[in-house]
């Protein structure tokens, strides 16, 4: 049997436009046959040599990921085109041509080829679950089954746009503290590395015993030659390890419960998780996804192992015939207000509407809480940075004051 190879092809579609792509096939003839099945007139078919050596295409790290904002824009555009009567294949081709994200373009081309061989949109997206979140896959699957794919894509876009807004609110609030702390660290390292040695030379020329704070500062400065590189290497090693393991069940299972119990940030993290849980739950129920499956999906995309575990237990209880609110009340992570509102929605048959209201409420609370935290953190950081640098300056000048007293 012939081994499968990757072939790069160029062909013209029915409108005369040149289309490029790649196919896996055993021979060039098989690629040509496949292109004709796709309605393309072959222009060139060459074996792809992009895998090794200098012919490998250069890919920068920041081009590899697909952001949630990219998926929100894609879903909105896809909904508009399908609602206007365009076929899924043509829609995917247009989206692949106009997207600036190279990874998303490649995945959309692969999805289009899979659909051309008889696959569904949701199943094709499901084969690329590292790019498309479970929420998107299940909403699209429900839309395909119910015949309202454009509405399902609108729901995906709405959910992702609100998630992007929520993340932006938190990130903008945290930007100022991170910048201030970073500048303070640079100032401290600069003083210890460059300014303290100058004072140390002056102190050694003057003689006498240095005060304890000055001795500590001088000792730290003297050890920076090996301490600085050690800290940098340790930070790099930790960053690499964190990037590979931050989403593992062991790390999340240990870290997430601790984050929820933090004095200041814990309540904010809980509100963010509950806003995400209720918003995605409402979107899935509105699309007709079965409630047990919806609970598993919202737990998976919640981003918090505590919420995920609670969702799994609630799903098991619902499968046994118990009401959602009854099991929800057994989970400490859900406040009584959420339990009562879901209970009312469950009794009235309007749980989707009630969940959407809860999500909107928590979105507003997150925005207000982050604004309040920023106003509180700013003066605390300024005072803390001033106290740290002031203490270092006092420690440097204490020997000078001692010498003046002796004189």
CSV table of C-alpha atoms in Angstrom, one decimal:
chain,number,residue,atom,x,y,z
A,1,UNK,CA,0.0,0.0,0.0
A,2,UNK,CA,1.2,3.5,-0.9
A,3,UNK,CA,1.9,5.8,2.0
A,4,UNK,CA,-0.2,8.9,2.4
A,5,UNK,CA,1.5,12.2,1.6
A,6,UNK,CA,0.6,15.8,1.9
A,7,UNK,CA,0.0,17.7,-1.3
A,8,UNK,CA,-0.2,21.4,-1.9
A,9,UNK,CA,-2.6,22.3,-4.7
A,10,UNK,CA,-3.8,25.3,-6.7
A,11,UNK,CA,-7.0,25.3,-8.7
A,12,UNK,CA,-9.8,27.4,-10.1
A,13,UNK,CA,-13.3,27.3,-8.9
A,14,UNK,CA,-16.5,27.8,-11.0
A,15,UNK,CA,-16.0,31.6,-10.8
A,16,UNK,CA,-12.4,31.4,-12.1
A,17,UNK,CA,-10.9,32.3,-8.7
A,18,UNK,CA,-7.7,30.6,-7.7
A,19,UNK,CA,-8.0,28.4,-4.6
A,20,UNK,CA,-5.1,27.1,-2.6
A,21,UNK,CA,-5.0,24.3,-0.1
A,22,UNK,CA,-3.5,21.0,1.1
A,23,UNK,CA,-4.8,17.5,0.9
A,24,UNK,CA,-3.6,14.1,2.2
A,25,UNK,CA,-3.5,11.5,-0.5
A,26,UNK,CA,-1.5,8.5,-1.7
A,27,UNK,CA,-0.7,10.0,-5.2
A,28,UNK,CA,-0.9,13.1,-7.3
A,29,UNK,CA,-3.7,11.5,-9.4
A,30,UNK,CA,-5.8,11.0,-6.2
A,31,UNK,CA,-5.4,14.7,-5.4
A,32,UNK,CA,-6.5,15.7,-8.9
A,33,UNK,CA,-9.5,13.4,-8.7
A,34,UNK,CA,-10.4,14.9,-5.3
A,35,UNK,CA,-10.1,18.5,-6.6
A,36,UNK,CA,-12.5,17.7,-9.5
A,37,UNK,CA,-15.0,16.3,-6.9
A,38,UNK,CA,-14.8,19.6,-5.1
A,39,UNK,CA,-15.5,21.5,-8.3
A,40,UNK,CA,-12.0,22.8,-8.9
A,41,UNK,CA,-10.0,22.8,-12.1
A,42,UNK,CA,-6.4,21.7,-11.2
A,43,UNK,CA,-3.7,24.3,-11.9
A,44,UNK,CA,-0.8,22.7,-10.0
A,45,UNK,CA,-0.3,19.8,-7.5
A,46,UNK,CA,3.0,19.5,-5.7
A,47,UNK,CA,4.2,17.4,-2.8
A,48,UNK,CA,4.3,19.6,0.3
A,49,UNK,CA,7.8,20.1,1.7
A,50,UNK,CA,7.0,22.6,4.4
A,51,UNK,CA,7.9,20.2,7.2
A,52,UNK,CA,11.6,20.3,7.3
A,53,UNK,CA,14.7,22.6,6.9
A,54,UNK,CA,14.6,26.1,5.5
A,55,UNK,CA,11.4,25.3,3.6
A,56,UNK,CA,9.5,25.2,6.8
A,57,UNK,CA,7.1,28.0,7.1
A,58,UNK,CA,7.9,30.4,9.9
A,59,UNK,CA,5.2,30.7,12.5
A,60,UNK,CA,5.4,33.1,15.4
A,61,UNK,CA,4.0,32.0,18.7
A,62,UNK,CA,1.4,34.7,18.9
A,63,UNK,CA,-0.2,33.6,15.6
A,64,UNK,CA,-1.0,30.1,16.8
A,65,UNK,CA,-3.9,30.7,19.2
A,66,UNK,CA,-7.5,31.5,18.3
A,67,UNK,CA,-9.0,34.0,20.7
A,68,UNK,CA,-12.5,34.1,21.9
A,69,UNK,CA,-13.0,37.4,20.2
A,70,UNK,CA,-12.1,35.8,16.9
A,71,UNK,CA,-14.7,33.1,17.5
A,72,UNK,CA,-17.3,35.7,18.4
A,73,UNK,CA,-16.7,37.6,15.2
A,74,UNK,CA,-16.7,34.4,13.1
A,75,UNK,CA,-20.0,33.2,14.7
A,76,UNK,CA,-21.7,36.5,14.1
A,77,UNK,CA,-20.6,36.6,10.4
A,78,UNK,CA,-21.5,33.0,9.9
A,79,UNK,CA,-25.0,33.6,11.3
A,80,UNK,CA,-25.5,36.5,9.0
A,81,UNK,CA,-24.4,34.7,5.9
A,82,UNK,CA,-26.4,31.5,6.6
A,83,UNK,CA,-29.4,33.6,7.4
A,84,UNK,CA,-29.0,35.3,4.1
A,85,UNK,CA,-29.2,32.0,2.3
A,86,UNK,CA,-25.6,31.1,1.6
A,87,UNK,CA,-24.6,27.5,1.9
A,88,UNK,CA,-22.4,26.3,4.7
A,89,UNK,CA,-19.5,25.4,2.3
A,90,UNK,CA,-19.5,28.9,0.7
A,91,UNK,CA,-19.8,30.5,4.1
A,92,UNK,CA,-16.8,28.6,5.4
A,93,UNK,CA,-14.8,29.5,2.3
A,94,UNK,CA,-15.5,33.2,2.7
A,95,UNK,CA,-14.7,33.1,6.4
A,96,UNK,CA,-11.4,31.3,5.8
A,97,UNK,CA,-10.4,33.9,3.1
A,98,UNK,CA,-11.2,36.9,5.2
A,99,UNK,CA,-9.9,35.9,8.6
A,100,UNK,CA,-6.5,37.3,9.7
A,101,UNK,CA,-5.9,34.4,12.1
A,102,UNK,CA,-3.8,31.8,10.3
A,103,UNK,CA,-4.8,29.0,12.7
A,104,UNK,CA,-8.5,29.7,12.3
A,105,UNK,CA,-8.1,29.9,8.6
A,106,UNK,CA,-6.5,26.5,8.4
A,107,UNK,CA,-9.1,24.9,10.7
A,108,UNK,CA,-12.0,26.4,8.7
A,109,UNK,CA,-10.5,24.9,5.5
A,110,UNK,CA,-10.2,21.5,7.2
A,111,UNK,CA,-13.8,21.8,8.4
A,112,UNK,CA,-15.0,22.6,4.9
A,113,UNK,CA,-13.3,19.6,3.5
A,114,UNK,CA,-14.8,17.4,6.2
A,115,UNK,CA,-18.3,18.7,5.5
A,116,UNK,CA,-17.8,18.0,1.8
A,117,UNK,CA,-17.2,14.4,2.6
A,118,UNK,CA,-20.5,14.2,4.4
A,119,UNK,CA,-19.8,15.4,7.9
A,120,UNK,CA,-22.0,17.8,9.8
A,121,UNK,CA,-20.8,21.2,11.0
A,122,UNK,CA,-21.0,20.4,14.7
A,123,UNK,CA,-19.2,17.0,14.3
A,124,UNK,CA,-16.5,18.7,12.2
A,125,UNK,CA,-16.1,21.4,14.8
A,126,UNK,CA,-15.9,18.7,17.4
A,127,UNK,CA,-12.8,17.2,15.8
A,128,UNK,CA,-11.1,20.6,16.5
A,129,UNK,CA,-12.1,20.9,20.1
A,130,UNK,CA,-8.8,22.6,21.0
A,131,UNK,CA,-10.0,25.6,18.9
A,132,UNK,CA,-13.8,25.5,19.3
A,133,UNK,CA,-15.1,25.3,22.9
A,134,UNK,CA,-17.7,22.7,23.9
A,135,UNK,CA,-20.4,25.4,24.3
A,136,UNK,CA,-20.0,26.3,20.7
A,137,UNK,CA,-20.1,22.7,19.5
A,138,UNK,CA,-23.2,21.8,21.4
A,139,UNK,CA,-25.1,25.0,20.5
A,140,UNK,CA,-24.3,24.4,16.8
A,141,UNK,CA,-25.4,20.8,17.1
A,142,UNK,CA,-28.7,21.8,18.6
A,143,UNK,CA,-29.2,24.4,15.9
A,144,UNK,CA,-28.5,21.8,13.2
A,145,UNK,CA,-31.0,19.4,14.7
A,146,UNK,CA,-33.7,22.0,15.2
A,147,UNK,CA,-33.2,23.8,11.9
A,148,UNK,CA,-32.2,27.1,13.5
A,149,UNK,CA,-28.5,27.2,12.9
A,150,UNK,CA,-28.4,30.9,12.3
A,151,UNK,CA,-30.1,31.6,15.6
A,152,UNK,CA,-27.7,29.1,17.4
A,153,UNK,CA,-24.7,30.9,15.9
A,154,UNK,CA,-26.2,34.2,17.1
A,155,UNK,CA,-26.4,32.7,20.6
A,156,UNK,CA,-22.8,31.6,20.4
A,157,UNK,CA,-21.7,35.1,19.4
A,158,UNK,CA,-23.8,36.7,22.2
A,159,UNK,CA,-22.3,34.3,24.8
A,160,UNK,CA,-18.7,34.9,23.6
A,161,UNK,CA,-19.1,38.7,23.3
A,162,UNK,CA,-20.3,38.9,26.9
A,163,UNK,CA,-17.5,36.6,28.0
A,164,UNK,CA,-15.0,38.9,26.2
A,165,UNK,CA,-16.5,42.0,27.8
A,166,UNK,CA,-16.4,40.3,31.2
A,167,UNK,CA,-12.7,39.4,30.8
A,168,UNK,CA,-11.9,42.9,29.5
A,169,UNK,CA,-13.5,44.4,32.6
A,170,UNK,CA,-11.4,42.3,34.9
A,171,UNK,CA,-8.2,42.8,32.9
A,172,UNK,CA,-8.6,46.6,32.7
A,173,UNK,CA,-9.1,46.7,36.4
A,174,UNK,CA,-6.0,44.6,37.0
A,175,UNK,CA,-3.8,46.4,34.5
A,176,UNK,CA,-3.0,49.4,36.8
A,177,UNK,CA,-1.9,47.3,39.8
A,178,UNK,CA,0.2,45.0,37.6
A,179,UNK,CA,2.0,48.0,36.0
A,180,UNK,CA,2.6,49.7,39.4
A,181,UNK,CA,4.0,46.5,41.0
A,182,UNK,CA,6.2,45.9,37.9
A,183,UNK,CA,7.6,49.4,38.0
A,184,UNK,CA,8.2,49.1,41.7
A,185,UNK,CA,10.1,45.9,41.3
A,186,UNK,CA,12.2,47.4,38.6
A,187,UNK,CA,13.0,50.4,40.7
A,188,UNK,CA,14.0,48.2,43.7
A,189,UNK,CA,16.2,45.9,41.6
A,190,UNK,CA,17.8,49.0,39.9
A,191,UNK,CA,18.6,50.5,43.3
A,192,UNK,CA,20.0,47.3,44.7
A,193,UNK,CA,22.0,46.5,41.6
A,194,UNK,CA,23.4,49.9,40.8
A,195,UNK,CA,23.0,52.5,43.5
A,196,UNK,CA,23.6,50.4,46.7
A,197,UNK,CA,27.2,49.4,45.5
A,198,UNK,CA,28.1,53.1,45.2
A,199,UNK,CA,27.0,53.7,48.8
A,200,UNK,CA,28.8,50.5,49.9
A,201,UNK,CA,32.1,51.8,48.6
A,202,UNK,CA,31.6,55.1,50.4
A,203,UNK,CA,30.7,53.3,53.6
A,204,UNK,CA,33.9,51.1,53.4
A,205,UNK,CA,36.0,54.2,52.9
A,206,UNK,CA,34.5,55.9,55.9
A,207,UNK,CA,34.8,52.9,58.1
A,208,UNK,CA,32.8,52.1,61.2
A,209,UNK,CA,30.0,49.6,61.8
A,210,UNK,CA,26.9,49.8,59.6
A,211,UNK,CA,23.4,49.8,61.1
A,212,UNK,CA,21.5,46.5,60.7
A,213,UNK,CA,19.1,47.7,57.9
A,214,UNK,CA,22.0,48.9,55.9
A,215,UNK,CA,23.9,45.7,56.4
A,216,UNK,CA,20.9,43.7,55.1
A,217,UNK,CA,20.6,45.9,52.1
A,218,UNK,CA,24.3,45.7,51.3
A,219,UNK,CA,24.3,41.9,51.8
A,220,UNK,CA,21.4,41.6,49.3
A,221,UNK,CA,23.2,43.9,46.8
A,222,UNK,CA,26.4,41.8,47.2
A,223,UNK,CA,24.6,38.6,46.4
A,224,UNK,CA,22.7,40.0,43.3
A,225,UNK,CA,25.4,38.6,41.0
A,226,UNK,CA,24.1,35.1,41.6
A,227,UNK,CA,20.7,35.8,43.1
A,228,UNK,CA,19.5,37.9,40.1
A,229,UNK,CA,20.2,35.2,37.5
A,230,UNK,CA,18.8,32.5,39.8
A,231,UNK,CA,15.5,34.4,40.2
A,232,UNK,CA,15.3,35.0,36.4
A,233,UNK,CA,15.9,31.3,35.6
A,234,UNK,CA,13.4,30.2,38.3
A,235,UNK,CA,10.8,32.6,36.9
A,236,UNK,CA,11.3,31.2,33.4
A,237,UNK,CA,11.1,27.6,34.6
A,238,UNK,CA,8.0,28.3,36.5
A,239,UNK,CA,6.4,30.1,33.6
A,240,UNK,CA,7.0,27.1,31.3
A,241,UNK,CA,5.7,24.7,33.9
A,242,UNK,CA,2.6,26.8,34.6
A,243,UNK,CA,1.9,27.1,30.9
A,244,UNK,CA,1.9,23.3,30.5
A,245,UNK,CA,0.1,22.4,33.8
A,246,UNK,CA,-2.2,25.2,34.7
A,247,UNK,CA,-5.3,23.4,33.2
A,248,UNK,CA,-4.5,19.9,34.6
A,249,UNK,CA,-7.1,18.5,37.1
A,250,UNK,CA,-4.4,18.2,39.8
A,251,UNK,CA,-3.4,21.9,39.7
A,252,UNK,CA,-7.0,23.2,39.3
A,253,UNK,CA,-8.3,20.9,42.0
A,254,UNK,CA,-5.7,22.4,44.4
A,255,UNK,CA,-5.7,26.0,43.3
A,256,UNK,CA,-9.4,26.8,42.5
A,257,UNK,CA,-10.8,26.2,46.1
A,258,UNK,CA,-8.0,28.4,47.5
A,259,UNK,CA,-8.8,31.2,45.0
A,260,UNK,CA,-12.4,31.2,46.0
A,261,UNK,CA,-11.4,31.7,49.6
A,262,UNK,CA,-9.1,34.7,49.1
A,263,UNK,CA,-10.1,37.7,51.3
A,264,UNK,CA,-10.6,40.4,48.6
A,265,UNK,CA,-10.4,38.6,45.3
A,266,UNK,CA,-12.3,35.5,46.3
A,267,UNK,CA,-15.8,37.0,46.1
A,268,UNK,CA,-15.0,38.6,42.7
A,269,UNK,CA,-13.8,35.2,41.3
A,270,UNK,CA,-17.1,33.6,42.6
A,271,UNK,CA,-19.2,36.2,40.8
A,272,UNK,CA,-17.2,35.8,37.6
A,273,UNK,CA,-17.7,32.0,37.7
A,274,UNK,CA,-21.4,32.3,38.5
A,275,UNK,CA,-21.9,34.8,35.7
A,276,UNK,CA,-20.2,32.4,33.2
A,277,UNK,CA,-22.2,29.4,34.6
A,278,UNK,CA,-25.6,31.0,34.4
A,279,UNK,CA,-25.1,32.7,31.0
A,280,UNK,CA,-23.9,29.5,29.3
A,281,UNK,CA,-26.6,27.4,31.0
A,282,UNK,CA,-29.2,29.8,29.7
A,283,UNK,CA,-27.8,29.7,26.1
A,284,UNK,CA,-27.7,25.9,26.0
A,285,UNK,CA,-31.3,25.6,27.4
A,286,UNK,CA,-32.5,28.2,25.0
A,287,UNK,CA,-31.0,26.2,22.1
A,288,UNK,CA,-32.8,23.0,23.2
A,289,UNK,CA,-29.8,21.1,24.6
A,290,UNK,CA,-31.0,18.5,27.2
A,291,UNK,CA,-30.5,19.8,30.7
A,292,UNK,CA,-28.2,17.0,31.8
A,293,UNK,CA,-25.9,17.5,28.9
A,294,UNK,CA,-26.1,21.3,29.4
A,295,UNK,CA,-25.0,21.0,33.0
A,296,UNK,CA,-21.9,18.9,32.0
A,297,UNK,CA,-21.0,21.4,29.3
A,298,UNK,CA,-21.3,24.5,31.5
A,299,UNK,CA,-19.2,22.8,34.1
A,300,UNK,CA,-16.6,22.0,31.6
A,301,UNK,CA,-16.4,25.6,30.3
A,302,UNK,CA,-16.8,27.3,33.7
A,303,UNK,CA,-13.0,27.6,34.1
A,304,UNK,CA,-13.3,26.5,37.8
A,305,UNK,CA,-13.0,23.0,39.1
A,306,UNK,CA,-15.3,23.7,42.0
A,307,UNK,CA,-18.1,24.8,39.7
A,308,UNK,CA,-17.3,21.8,37.4
A,309,UNK,CA,-17.6,19.3,40.2
A,310,UNK,CA,-20.9,20.9,41.4
A,311,UNK,CA,-22.3,20.8,37.9
A,312,UNK,CA,-21.5,17.1,37.6
A,313,UNK,CA,-23.2,16.3,40.9
A,314,UNK,CA,-26.3,18.4,39.9
A,315,UNK,CA,-26.4,16.6,36.5
A,316,UNK,CA,-26.4,13.2,38.3
A,317,UNK,CA,-29.2,14.3,40.6
A,318,UNK,CA,-31.3,15.6,37.6
A,319,UNK,CA,-30.8,12.3,35.8
A,320,UNK,CA,-32.3,10.6,38.8
A,321,UNK,CA,-35.4,12.8,38.6
A,322,UNK,CA,-34.6,15.4,41.3
A,323,UNK,CA,-35.2,19.2,40.6
A,324,UNK,CA,-32.2,21.3,39.7
A,325,UNK,CA,-32.8,23.8,42.6
A,326,UNK,CA,-32.9,21.0,45.2
A,327,UNK,CA,-29.4,19.8,44.3
A,328,UNK,CA,-28.2,23.4,43.7
A,329,UNK,CA,-29.0,24.2,47.3
A,330,UNK,CA,-26.6,21.4,48.5
A,331,UNK,CA,-23.6,23.2,46.8
A,332,UNK,CA,-22.0,25.9,48.9
A,333,UNK,CA,-20.6,27.7,45.9
A,334,UNK,CA,-24.1,28.8,44.8
A,335,UNK,CA,-25.6,31.6,46.9
A,336,UNK,CA,-29.2,31.4,48.2
A,337,UNK,CA,-30.3,34.1,45.8
A,338,UNK,CA,-29.3,32.0,42.8
A,339,UNK,CA,-30.9,28.9,44.2
A,340,UNK,CA,-34.2,30.7,44.8
A,341,UNK,CA,-34.3,32.4,41.4
A,342,UNK,CA,-33.6,29.1,39.6
A,343,UNK,CA,-36.2,27.4,41.8
A,344,UNK,CA,-38.8,30.0,40.7
A,345,UNK,CA,-37.8,29.7,37.1
A,346,UNK,CA,-38.0,25.9,37.3
A,347,UNK,CA,-41.5,26.0,38.7
A,348,UNK,CA,-42.7,28.5,36.2
A,349,UNK,CA,-41.1,26.9,33.2
A,350,UNK,CA,-38.9,30.0,32.5
A,351,UNK,CA,-35.6,28.8,33.8
A,352,UNK,CA,-33.8,30.1,30.7
A,353,UNK,CA,-35.1,33.6,31.3
A,354,UNK,CA,-34.2,33.5,35.0
A,355,UNK,CA,-30.7,32.3,34.3
A,356,UNK,CA,-30.2,35.1,31.8
A,357,UNK,CA,-31.3,37.6,34.4
A,358,UNK,CA,-28.9,36.2,37.0
A,359,UNK,CA,-26.1,36.4,34.5
A,360,UNK,CA,-26.8,40.0,33.7
A,361,UNK,CA,-27.0,40.8,37.4
A,362,UNK,CA,-23.6,39.2,38.1
A,363,UNK,CA,-22.1,40.9,35.1
A,364,UNK,CA,-23.1,44.3,36.6
A,365,UNK,CA,-21.8,43.2,40.0
A,366,UNK,CA,-18.5,42.2,38.5
A,367,UNK,CA,-18.1,45.6,36.8
A,368,UNK,CA,-19.0,47.5,40.0
A,369,UNK,CA,-16.8,45.3,42.2
A,370,UNK,CA,-13.8,45.7,39.9
A,371,UNK,CA,-14.2,49.5,39.8
A,372,UNK,CA,-14.5,49.6,43.6
A,373,UNK,CA,-11.4,47.4,44.0
A,374,UNK,CA,-9.4,49.6,41.6
A,375,UNK,CA,-10.2,52.7,43.6
A,376,UNK,CA,-9.1,51.0,46.8
A,377,UNK,CA,-6.0,49.3,45.5
A,378,UNK,CA,-4.6,52.4,43.8
A,379,UNK,CA,-3.8,54.4,47.1
A,380,UNK,CA,-2.7,51.2,48.9
A,381,UNK,CA,-0.2,50.4,46.1
A,382,UNK,CA,1.1,54.0,46.0
A,383,UNK,CA,1.6,54.0,49.8
A,384,UNK,CA,3.2,50.5,49.7
A,385,UNK,CA,5.6,51.5,46.9
A,386,UNK,CA,6.5,54.7,48.6
A,387,UNK,CA,7.1,53.0,51.9
A,388,UNK,CA,9.4,50.3,50.3
A,389,UNK,CA,11.5,52.8,48.4
A,390,UNK,CA,11.5,55.2,51.3
A,391,UNK,CA,12.7,52.4,53.6
A,392,UNK,CA,15.6,51.6,51.2
A,393,UNK,CA,16.6,55.3,51.1
A,394,UNK,CA,16.6,55.6,54.9
A,395,UNK,CA,18.7,52.4,55.2
A,396,UNK,CA,21.2,53.9,52.8
A,397,UNK,CA,21.5,57.2,54.6
A,398,UNK,CA,21.5,55.8,58.2
A,399,UNK,CA,25.3,55.4,58.2
A,400,UNK,CA,25.7,59.0,57.1
A,401,UNK,CA,23.5,60.2,60.0
A,402,UNK,CA,25.6,58.0,62.4
A,403,UNK,CA,28.9,59.6,61.1
A,404,UNK,CA,27.5,63.1,61.6
A,405,UNK,CA,26.5,62.2,65.2
A,406,UNK,CA,30.0,60.9,65.9
A,407,UNK,CA,31.6,64.1,64.4
